[in-house]
Short mmCIF file of C-alpha atoms in Angstrom, two decimals:
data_model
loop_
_atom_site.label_atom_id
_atom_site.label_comp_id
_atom_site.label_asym_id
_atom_site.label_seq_id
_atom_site.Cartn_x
_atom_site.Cartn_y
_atom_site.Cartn_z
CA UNK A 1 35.68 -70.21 -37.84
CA UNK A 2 37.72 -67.20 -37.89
CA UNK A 3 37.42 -65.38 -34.30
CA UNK A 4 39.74 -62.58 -35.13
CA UNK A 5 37.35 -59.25 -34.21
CA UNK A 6 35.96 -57.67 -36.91
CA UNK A 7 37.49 -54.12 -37.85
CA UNK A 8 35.78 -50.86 -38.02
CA UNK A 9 36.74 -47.02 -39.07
CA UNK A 10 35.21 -44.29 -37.91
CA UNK A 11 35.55 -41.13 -40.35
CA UNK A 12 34.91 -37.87 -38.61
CA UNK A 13 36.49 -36.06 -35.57
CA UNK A 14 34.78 -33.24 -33.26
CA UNK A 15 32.76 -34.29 -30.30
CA UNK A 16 31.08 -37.01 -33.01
CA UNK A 17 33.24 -39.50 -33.56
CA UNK A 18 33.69 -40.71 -30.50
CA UNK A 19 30.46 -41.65 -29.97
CA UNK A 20 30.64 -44.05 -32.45
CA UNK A 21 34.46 -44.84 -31.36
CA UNK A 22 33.56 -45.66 -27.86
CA UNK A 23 30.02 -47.53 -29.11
CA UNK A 24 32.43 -50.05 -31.32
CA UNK A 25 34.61 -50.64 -28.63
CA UNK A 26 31.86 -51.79 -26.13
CA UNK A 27 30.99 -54.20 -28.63
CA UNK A 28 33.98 -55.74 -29.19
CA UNK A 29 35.65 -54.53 -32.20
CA UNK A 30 38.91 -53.51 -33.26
CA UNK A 31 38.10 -50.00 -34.04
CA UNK A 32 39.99 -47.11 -36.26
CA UNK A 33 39.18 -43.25 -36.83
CA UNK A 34 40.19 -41.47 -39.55
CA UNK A 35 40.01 -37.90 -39.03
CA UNK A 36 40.27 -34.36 -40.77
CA UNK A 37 43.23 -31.87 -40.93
CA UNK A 38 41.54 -28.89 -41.61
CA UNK A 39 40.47 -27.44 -38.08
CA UNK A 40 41.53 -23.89 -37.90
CA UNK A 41 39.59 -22.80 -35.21
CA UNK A 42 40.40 -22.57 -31.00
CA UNK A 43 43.16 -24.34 -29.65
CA UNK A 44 44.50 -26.28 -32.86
CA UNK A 45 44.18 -22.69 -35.09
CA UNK A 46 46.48 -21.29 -32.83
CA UNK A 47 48.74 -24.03 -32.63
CA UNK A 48 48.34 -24.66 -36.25
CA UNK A 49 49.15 -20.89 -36.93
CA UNK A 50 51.82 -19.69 -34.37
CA UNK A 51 53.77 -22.61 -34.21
CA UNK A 52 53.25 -24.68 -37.77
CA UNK A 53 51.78 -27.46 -35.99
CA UNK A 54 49.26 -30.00 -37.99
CA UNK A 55 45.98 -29.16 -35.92
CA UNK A 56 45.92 -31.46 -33.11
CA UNK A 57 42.04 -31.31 -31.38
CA UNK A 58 40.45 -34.05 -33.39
CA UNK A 59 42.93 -36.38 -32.95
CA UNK A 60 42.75 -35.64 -29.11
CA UNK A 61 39.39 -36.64 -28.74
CA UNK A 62 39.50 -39.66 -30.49
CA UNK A 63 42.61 -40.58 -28.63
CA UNK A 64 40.48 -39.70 -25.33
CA UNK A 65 37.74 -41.96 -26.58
CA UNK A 66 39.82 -45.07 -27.08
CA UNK A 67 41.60 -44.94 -23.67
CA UNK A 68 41.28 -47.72 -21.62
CA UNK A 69 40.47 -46.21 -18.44
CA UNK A 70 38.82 -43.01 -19.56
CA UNK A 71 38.60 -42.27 -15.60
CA UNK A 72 42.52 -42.38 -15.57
CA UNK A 73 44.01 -39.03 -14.27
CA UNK A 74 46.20 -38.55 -17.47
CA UNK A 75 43.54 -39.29 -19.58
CA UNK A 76 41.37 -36.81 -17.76
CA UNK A 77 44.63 -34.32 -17.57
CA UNK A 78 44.57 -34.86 -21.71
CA UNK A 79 41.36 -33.15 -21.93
CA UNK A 80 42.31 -30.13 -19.07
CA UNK A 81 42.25 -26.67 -20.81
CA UNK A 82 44.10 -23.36 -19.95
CA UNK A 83 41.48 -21.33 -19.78
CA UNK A 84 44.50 -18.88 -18.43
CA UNK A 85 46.28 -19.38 -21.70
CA UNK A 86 44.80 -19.67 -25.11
CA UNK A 87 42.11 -22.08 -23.72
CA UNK A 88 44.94 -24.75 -24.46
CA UNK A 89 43.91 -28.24 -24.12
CA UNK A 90 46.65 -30.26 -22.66
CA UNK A 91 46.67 -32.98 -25.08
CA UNK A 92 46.88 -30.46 -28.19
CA UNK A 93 49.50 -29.62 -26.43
CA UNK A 94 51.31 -32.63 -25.69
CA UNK A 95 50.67 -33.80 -29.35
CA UNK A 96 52.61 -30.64 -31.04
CA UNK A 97 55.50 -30.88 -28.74
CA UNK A 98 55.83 -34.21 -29.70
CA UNK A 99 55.24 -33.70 -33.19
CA UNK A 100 58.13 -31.00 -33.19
CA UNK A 101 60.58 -33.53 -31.03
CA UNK A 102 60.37 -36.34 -32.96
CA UNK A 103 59.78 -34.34 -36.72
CA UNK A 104 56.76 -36.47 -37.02
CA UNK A 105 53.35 -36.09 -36.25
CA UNK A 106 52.06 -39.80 -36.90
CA UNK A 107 54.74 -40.98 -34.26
CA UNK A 108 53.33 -38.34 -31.62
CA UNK A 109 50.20 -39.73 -32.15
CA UNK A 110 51.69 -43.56 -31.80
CA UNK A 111 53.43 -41.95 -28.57
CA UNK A 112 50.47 -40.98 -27.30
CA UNK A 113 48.20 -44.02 -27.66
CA UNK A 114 50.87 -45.92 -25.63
CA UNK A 115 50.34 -43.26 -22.97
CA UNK A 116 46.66 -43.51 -22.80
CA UNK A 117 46.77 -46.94 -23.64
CA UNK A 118 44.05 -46.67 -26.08
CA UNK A 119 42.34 -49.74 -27.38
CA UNK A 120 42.57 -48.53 -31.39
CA UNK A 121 44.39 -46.63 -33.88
CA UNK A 122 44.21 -42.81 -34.37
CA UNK A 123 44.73 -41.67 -38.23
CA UNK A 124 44.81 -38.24 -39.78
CA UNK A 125 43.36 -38.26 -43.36
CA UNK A 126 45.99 -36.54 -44.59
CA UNK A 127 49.59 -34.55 -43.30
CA UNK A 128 49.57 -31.91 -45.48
CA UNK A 129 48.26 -28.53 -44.30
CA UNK A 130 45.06 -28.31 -46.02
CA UNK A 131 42.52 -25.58 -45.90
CA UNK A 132 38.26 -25.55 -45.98
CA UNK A 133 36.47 -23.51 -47.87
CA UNK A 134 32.33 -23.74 -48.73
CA UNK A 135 30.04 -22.00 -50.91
CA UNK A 136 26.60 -21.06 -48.62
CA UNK A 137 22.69 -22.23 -49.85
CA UNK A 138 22.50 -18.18 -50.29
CA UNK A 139 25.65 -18.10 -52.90
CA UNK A 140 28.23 -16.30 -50.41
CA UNK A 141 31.81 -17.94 -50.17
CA UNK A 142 33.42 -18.73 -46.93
CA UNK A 143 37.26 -19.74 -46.00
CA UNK A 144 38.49 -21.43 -43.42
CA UNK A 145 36.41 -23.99 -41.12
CA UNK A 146 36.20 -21.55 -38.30
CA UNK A 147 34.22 -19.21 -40.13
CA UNK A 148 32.14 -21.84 -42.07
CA UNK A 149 30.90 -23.40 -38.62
CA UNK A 150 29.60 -19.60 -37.92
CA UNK A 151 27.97 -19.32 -40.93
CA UNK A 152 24.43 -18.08 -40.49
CA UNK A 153 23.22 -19.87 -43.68
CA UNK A 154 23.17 -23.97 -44.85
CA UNK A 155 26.75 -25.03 -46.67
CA UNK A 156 25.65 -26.36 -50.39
CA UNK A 157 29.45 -27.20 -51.16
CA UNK A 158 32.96 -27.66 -49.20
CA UNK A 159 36.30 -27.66 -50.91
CA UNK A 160 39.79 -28.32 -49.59
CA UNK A 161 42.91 -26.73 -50.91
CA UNK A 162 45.15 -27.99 -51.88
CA UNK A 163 43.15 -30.36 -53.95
CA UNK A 164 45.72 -32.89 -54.51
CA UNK A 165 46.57 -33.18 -50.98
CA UNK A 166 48.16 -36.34 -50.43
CA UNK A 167 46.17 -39.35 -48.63
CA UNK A 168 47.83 -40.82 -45.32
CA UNK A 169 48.89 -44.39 -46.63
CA UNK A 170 47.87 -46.25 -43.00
CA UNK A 171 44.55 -44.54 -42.75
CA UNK A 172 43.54 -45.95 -46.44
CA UNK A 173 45.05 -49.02 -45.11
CA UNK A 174 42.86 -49.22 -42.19
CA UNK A 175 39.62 -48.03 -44.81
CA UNK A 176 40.45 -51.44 -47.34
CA UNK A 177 40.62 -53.59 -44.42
CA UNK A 178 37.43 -52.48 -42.56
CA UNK A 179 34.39 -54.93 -42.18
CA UNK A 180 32.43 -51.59 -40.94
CA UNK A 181 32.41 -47.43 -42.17
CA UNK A 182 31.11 -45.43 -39.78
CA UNK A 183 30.46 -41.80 -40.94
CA UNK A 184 29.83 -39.85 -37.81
CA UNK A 185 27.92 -38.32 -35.90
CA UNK A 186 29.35 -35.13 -36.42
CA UNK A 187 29.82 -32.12 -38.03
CA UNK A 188 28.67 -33.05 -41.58
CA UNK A 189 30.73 -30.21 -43.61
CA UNK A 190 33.48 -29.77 -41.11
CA UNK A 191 34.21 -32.75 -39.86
CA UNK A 192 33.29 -35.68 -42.07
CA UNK A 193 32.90 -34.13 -45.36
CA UNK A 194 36.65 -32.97 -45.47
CA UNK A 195 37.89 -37.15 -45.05
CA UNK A 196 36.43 -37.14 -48.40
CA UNK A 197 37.64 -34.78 -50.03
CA UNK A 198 41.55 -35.98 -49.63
CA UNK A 199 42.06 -37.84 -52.94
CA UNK A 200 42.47 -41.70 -52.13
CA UNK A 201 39.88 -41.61 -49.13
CA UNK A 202 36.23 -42.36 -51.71
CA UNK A 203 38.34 -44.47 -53.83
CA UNK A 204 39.39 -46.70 -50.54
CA UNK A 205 35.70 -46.51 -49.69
CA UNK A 206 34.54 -48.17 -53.09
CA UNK A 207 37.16 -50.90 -53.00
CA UNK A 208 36.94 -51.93 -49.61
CA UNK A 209 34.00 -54.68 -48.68
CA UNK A 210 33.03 -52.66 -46.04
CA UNK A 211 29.09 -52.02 -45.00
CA UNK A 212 28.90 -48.02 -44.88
CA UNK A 213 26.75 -46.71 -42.10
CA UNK A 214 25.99 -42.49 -41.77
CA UNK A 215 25.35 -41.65 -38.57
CA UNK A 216 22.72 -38.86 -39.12
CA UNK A 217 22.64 -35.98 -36.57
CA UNK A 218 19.80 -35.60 -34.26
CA UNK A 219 19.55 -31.27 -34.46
CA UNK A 220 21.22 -28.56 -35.61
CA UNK A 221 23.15 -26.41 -33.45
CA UNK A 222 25.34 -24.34 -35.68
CA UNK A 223 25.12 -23.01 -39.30
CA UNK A 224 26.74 -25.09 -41.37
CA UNK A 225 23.44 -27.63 -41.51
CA UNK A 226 20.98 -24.96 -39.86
CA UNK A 227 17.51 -25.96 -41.48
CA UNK A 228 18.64 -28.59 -43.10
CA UNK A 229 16.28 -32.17 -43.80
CA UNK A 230 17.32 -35.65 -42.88
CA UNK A 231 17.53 -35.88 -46.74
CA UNK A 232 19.84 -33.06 -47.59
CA UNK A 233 22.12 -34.16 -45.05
CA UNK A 234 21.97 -37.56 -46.54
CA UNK A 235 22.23 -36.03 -50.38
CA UNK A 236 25.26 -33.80 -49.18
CA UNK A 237 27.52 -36.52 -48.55
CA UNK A 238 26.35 -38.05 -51.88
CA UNK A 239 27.31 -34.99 -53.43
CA UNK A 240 30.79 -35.06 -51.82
CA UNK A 241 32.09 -38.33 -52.86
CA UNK A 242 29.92 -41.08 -51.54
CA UNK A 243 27.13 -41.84 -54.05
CA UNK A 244 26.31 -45.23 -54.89
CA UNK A 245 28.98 -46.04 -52.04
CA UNK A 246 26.42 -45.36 -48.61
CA UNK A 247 24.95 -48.66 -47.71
CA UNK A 248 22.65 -47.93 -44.48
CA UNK A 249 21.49 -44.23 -43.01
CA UNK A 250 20.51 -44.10 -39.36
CA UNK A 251 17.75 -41.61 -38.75
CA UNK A 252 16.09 -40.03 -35.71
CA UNK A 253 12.81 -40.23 -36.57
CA UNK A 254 11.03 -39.97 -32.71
CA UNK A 255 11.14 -36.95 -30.89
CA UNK A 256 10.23 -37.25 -26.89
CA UNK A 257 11.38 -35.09 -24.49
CA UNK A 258 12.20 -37.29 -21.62
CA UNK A 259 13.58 -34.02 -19.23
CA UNK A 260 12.72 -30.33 -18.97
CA UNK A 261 15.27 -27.96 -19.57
CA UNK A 262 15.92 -24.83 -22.18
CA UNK A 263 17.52 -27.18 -24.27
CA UNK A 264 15.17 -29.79 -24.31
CA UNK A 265 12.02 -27.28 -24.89
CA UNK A 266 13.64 -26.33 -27.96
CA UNK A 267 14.83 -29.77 -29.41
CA UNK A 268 10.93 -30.28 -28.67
CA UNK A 269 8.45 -31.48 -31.49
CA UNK A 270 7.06 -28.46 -33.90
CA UNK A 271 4.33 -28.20 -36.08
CA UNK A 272 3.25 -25.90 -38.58
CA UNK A 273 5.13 -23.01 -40.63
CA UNK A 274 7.84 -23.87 -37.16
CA UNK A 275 8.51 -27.49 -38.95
CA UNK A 276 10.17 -25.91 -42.00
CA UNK A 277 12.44 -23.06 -40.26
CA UNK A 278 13.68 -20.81 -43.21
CA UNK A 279 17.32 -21.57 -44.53
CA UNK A 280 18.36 -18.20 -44.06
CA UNK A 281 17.14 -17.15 -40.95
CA UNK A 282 20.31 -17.44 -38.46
CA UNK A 283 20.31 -19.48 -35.80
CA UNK A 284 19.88 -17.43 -32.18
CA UNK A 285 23.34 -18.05 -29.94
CA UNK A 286 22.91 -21.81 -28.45
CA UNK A 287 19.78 -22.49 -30.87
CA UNK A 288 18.96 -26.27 -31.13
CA UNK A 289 16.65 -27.47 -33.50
CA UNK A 290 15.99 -30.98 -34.65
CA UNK A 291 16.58 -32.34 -38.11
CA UNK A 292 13.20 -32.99 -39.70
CA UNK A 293 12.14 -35.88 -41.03
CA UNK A 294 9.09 -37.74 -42.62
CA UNK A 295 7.96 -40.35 -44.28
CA UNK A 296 8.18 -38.47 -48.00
CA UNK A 297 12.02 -37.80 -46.96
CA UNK A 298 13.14 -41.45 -46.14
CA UNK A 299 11.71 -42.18 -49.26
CA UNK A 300 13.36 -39.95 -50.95
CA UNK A 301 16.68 -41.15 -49.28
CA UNK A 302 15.82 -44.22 -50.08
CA UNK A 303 15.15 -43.52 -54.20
CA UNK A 304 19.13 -42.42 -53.62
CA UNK A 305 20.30 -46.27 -52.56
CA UNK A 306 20.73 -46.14 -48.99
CA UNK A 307 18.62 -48.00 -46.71
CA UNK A 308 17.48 -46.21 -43.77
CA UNK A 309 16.89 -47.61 -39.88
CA UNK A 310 14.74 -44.78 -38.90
CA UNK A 311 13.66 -44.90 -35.16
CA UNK A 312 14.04 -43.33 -31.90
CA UNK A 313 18.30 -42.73 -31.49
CA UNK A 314 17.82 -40.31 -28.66
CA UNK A 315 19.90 -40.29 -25.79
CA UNK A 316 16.77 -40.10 -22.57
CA UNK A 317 19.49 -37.72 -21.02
CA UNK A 318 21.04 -35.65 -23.55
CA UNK A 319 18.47 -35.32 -26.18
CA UNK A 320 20.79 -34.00 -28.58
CA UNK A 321 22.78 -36.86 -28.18
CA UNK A 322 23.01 -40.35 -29.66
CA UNK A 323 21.73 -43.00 -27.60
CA UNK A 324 24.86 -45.78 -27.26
CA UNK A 325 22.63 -48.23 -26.54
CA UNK A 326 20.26 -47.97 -29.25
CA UNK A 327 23.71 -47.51 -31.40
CA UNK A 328 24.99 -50.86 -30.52
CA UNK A 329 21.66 -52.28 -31.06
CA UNK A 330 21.14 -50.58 -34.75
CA UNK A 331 25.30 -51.58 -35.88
CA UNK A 332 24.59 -55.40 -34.85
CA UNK A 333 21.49 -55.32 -36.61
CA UNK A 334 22.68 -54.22 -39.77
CA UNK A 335 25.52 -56.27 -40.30
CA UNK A 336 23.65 -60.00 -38.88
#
């Protein structure tokens, strides 16, 4: 029998991916992320703008996730920010320095998983300096991912520029020899939508033999989805690259709310003219609102080939949070 672990890429970035990242790992696989370029927002846009740098947060956090002591002081020092200065995070900072000393970015990043002595590979999806646009459910235009994140209206369509931007050879590498594709949780237009746009990435999808999993989010806490269904979240990556390529969709279909809280209240069942919030109503500053779902929806996900695990994914303490637990659960299931 072959023992060799079996080999998994997460595509995403933000504060997402390494849930899934850090779920993989606890289960014993040999675990890749493969994550967008085109963050122009916070620490990286500055970095990315004053100093030429190929934005640097995403990475960060998925190096953070696969340290092996995630307790460690340097690993904890990675994610310190100067609130003093920029809001810098260290490891941003670390990463462009090391970028600009060796004239490479992929060997800063291979520098820096022998520092934090991560248990996987890091990958951008591609080096060139790429930028996001996206076309609102309303019609407006947006540029840049900072602004699309604040939009106060659902994304229909995302677009990078350059469009021919070139793939990053090892991270389709690591996509043809996966067993497992995670997509997300995350950002759906900002941080896993723009993997697929880089030319290469969909293709690598389709050849590899990979079972493709999307991580559906649990609520909507920013524009860029605001009022979106479980089914147009599903249909928008279809849209972007990955029909008749999405094997399995994982969807929070169970609601409790296991704590009290502001947060909690408002990630709370709702009924009524409530269950359908309007598309172009703007979200309130630190609105959360769950995705909705029913049973006419997973059908109609379904009727699009994926097959959908819908149950309870809720973390009991963080309610807009994934449950690892139930994640590890729901990946072994799928793929026995």
């Amino acid at each position: 029998m072959n023992d060799s672990p079996r080999k998994a890429v997460v595509i995403g970035g933000g504060t997402g991916a390494p849930v899934s990242i850090r779920v993989l790992l606890g289960l014993g696989w040999q675990v890749s992320a493969v994550v967008a370029m085109a963050d122009d927002g916070g620490s990286s846009g500055i970095l990315r703008e004053r100093a030429g740098a190929i934005p640097p947060g995403d990475i960060r956090k998925c190096l953070v996730a696969m340290a092996s002591d995630p307790s460690s002081p340097l690993v904890r020092s990675f994610q310190y920010r100067f609130d003093y200065a920029n809001n810098h995070a260290l490891g941003n900072l670390i990463l462009t320095a090391l970028a600009d000393t060796t004239y490479s970015f992929p060997e800063a990043i291979r520098i820096c998983e022998e520092l934090l002595d991560t248990r996987g590979h890091v990958y951008p999806s591609t080096l060139n300096s790429v930028e996001l646009s996206g076309r609102t459910r309303d019609g407006r235009a947006l540029v840049g991912q900072a602004n699309i994140v604040k939009s106060d209206c659902a994304l229909a369509r995302v677009f990078l520029t350059p469009q021919d931007a070139e793939p990053y050879a090892p991270a389709l590498k690591a996509i043809l020899d996966a067993d497992l594709i995670v997509l997300g949780p995350g950002s759906l237009f900002t941080s896993i939508i723009p993997n697929l746009l880089v030319p290469g990435i969909t293709e690598a999808i389709a050849r590899s033999d990979a079972t493709t999993v999307f991580v559906c989010g649990l609520a909507d806490m920013q524009g860029e989805t605001w009022a979106l269904n479980c089914a147009e979240h599903v249909e928008a990556l279809l849209d972007h690259g990955m029909r008749n390529l999405l094997d399995y969709a994982f969807i929070h279909c169970d609601y409790p709310v296991p704590i009290p809280g502001q947060v909690t209240q408002a990630f709370a069942p709702v009924t009524g003219a409530e269950a359908t919030p309007s598309m172009t109503k703007p979200p309130t500053p630190h609105s959360v609102r769950r995705v909705h779902v029913d049973y006419e929806l997973l059908k109609r996900i379904e009727a699009q080939g994926p097959h959908v695990i819908a149950r309870s994914f809720v973390d009991p303490l963080r309610p807009t949070w994934h449950s690892p637990e139930i994640l590890a659960e729901t990946f072994e299931k799928v793929l026995s």
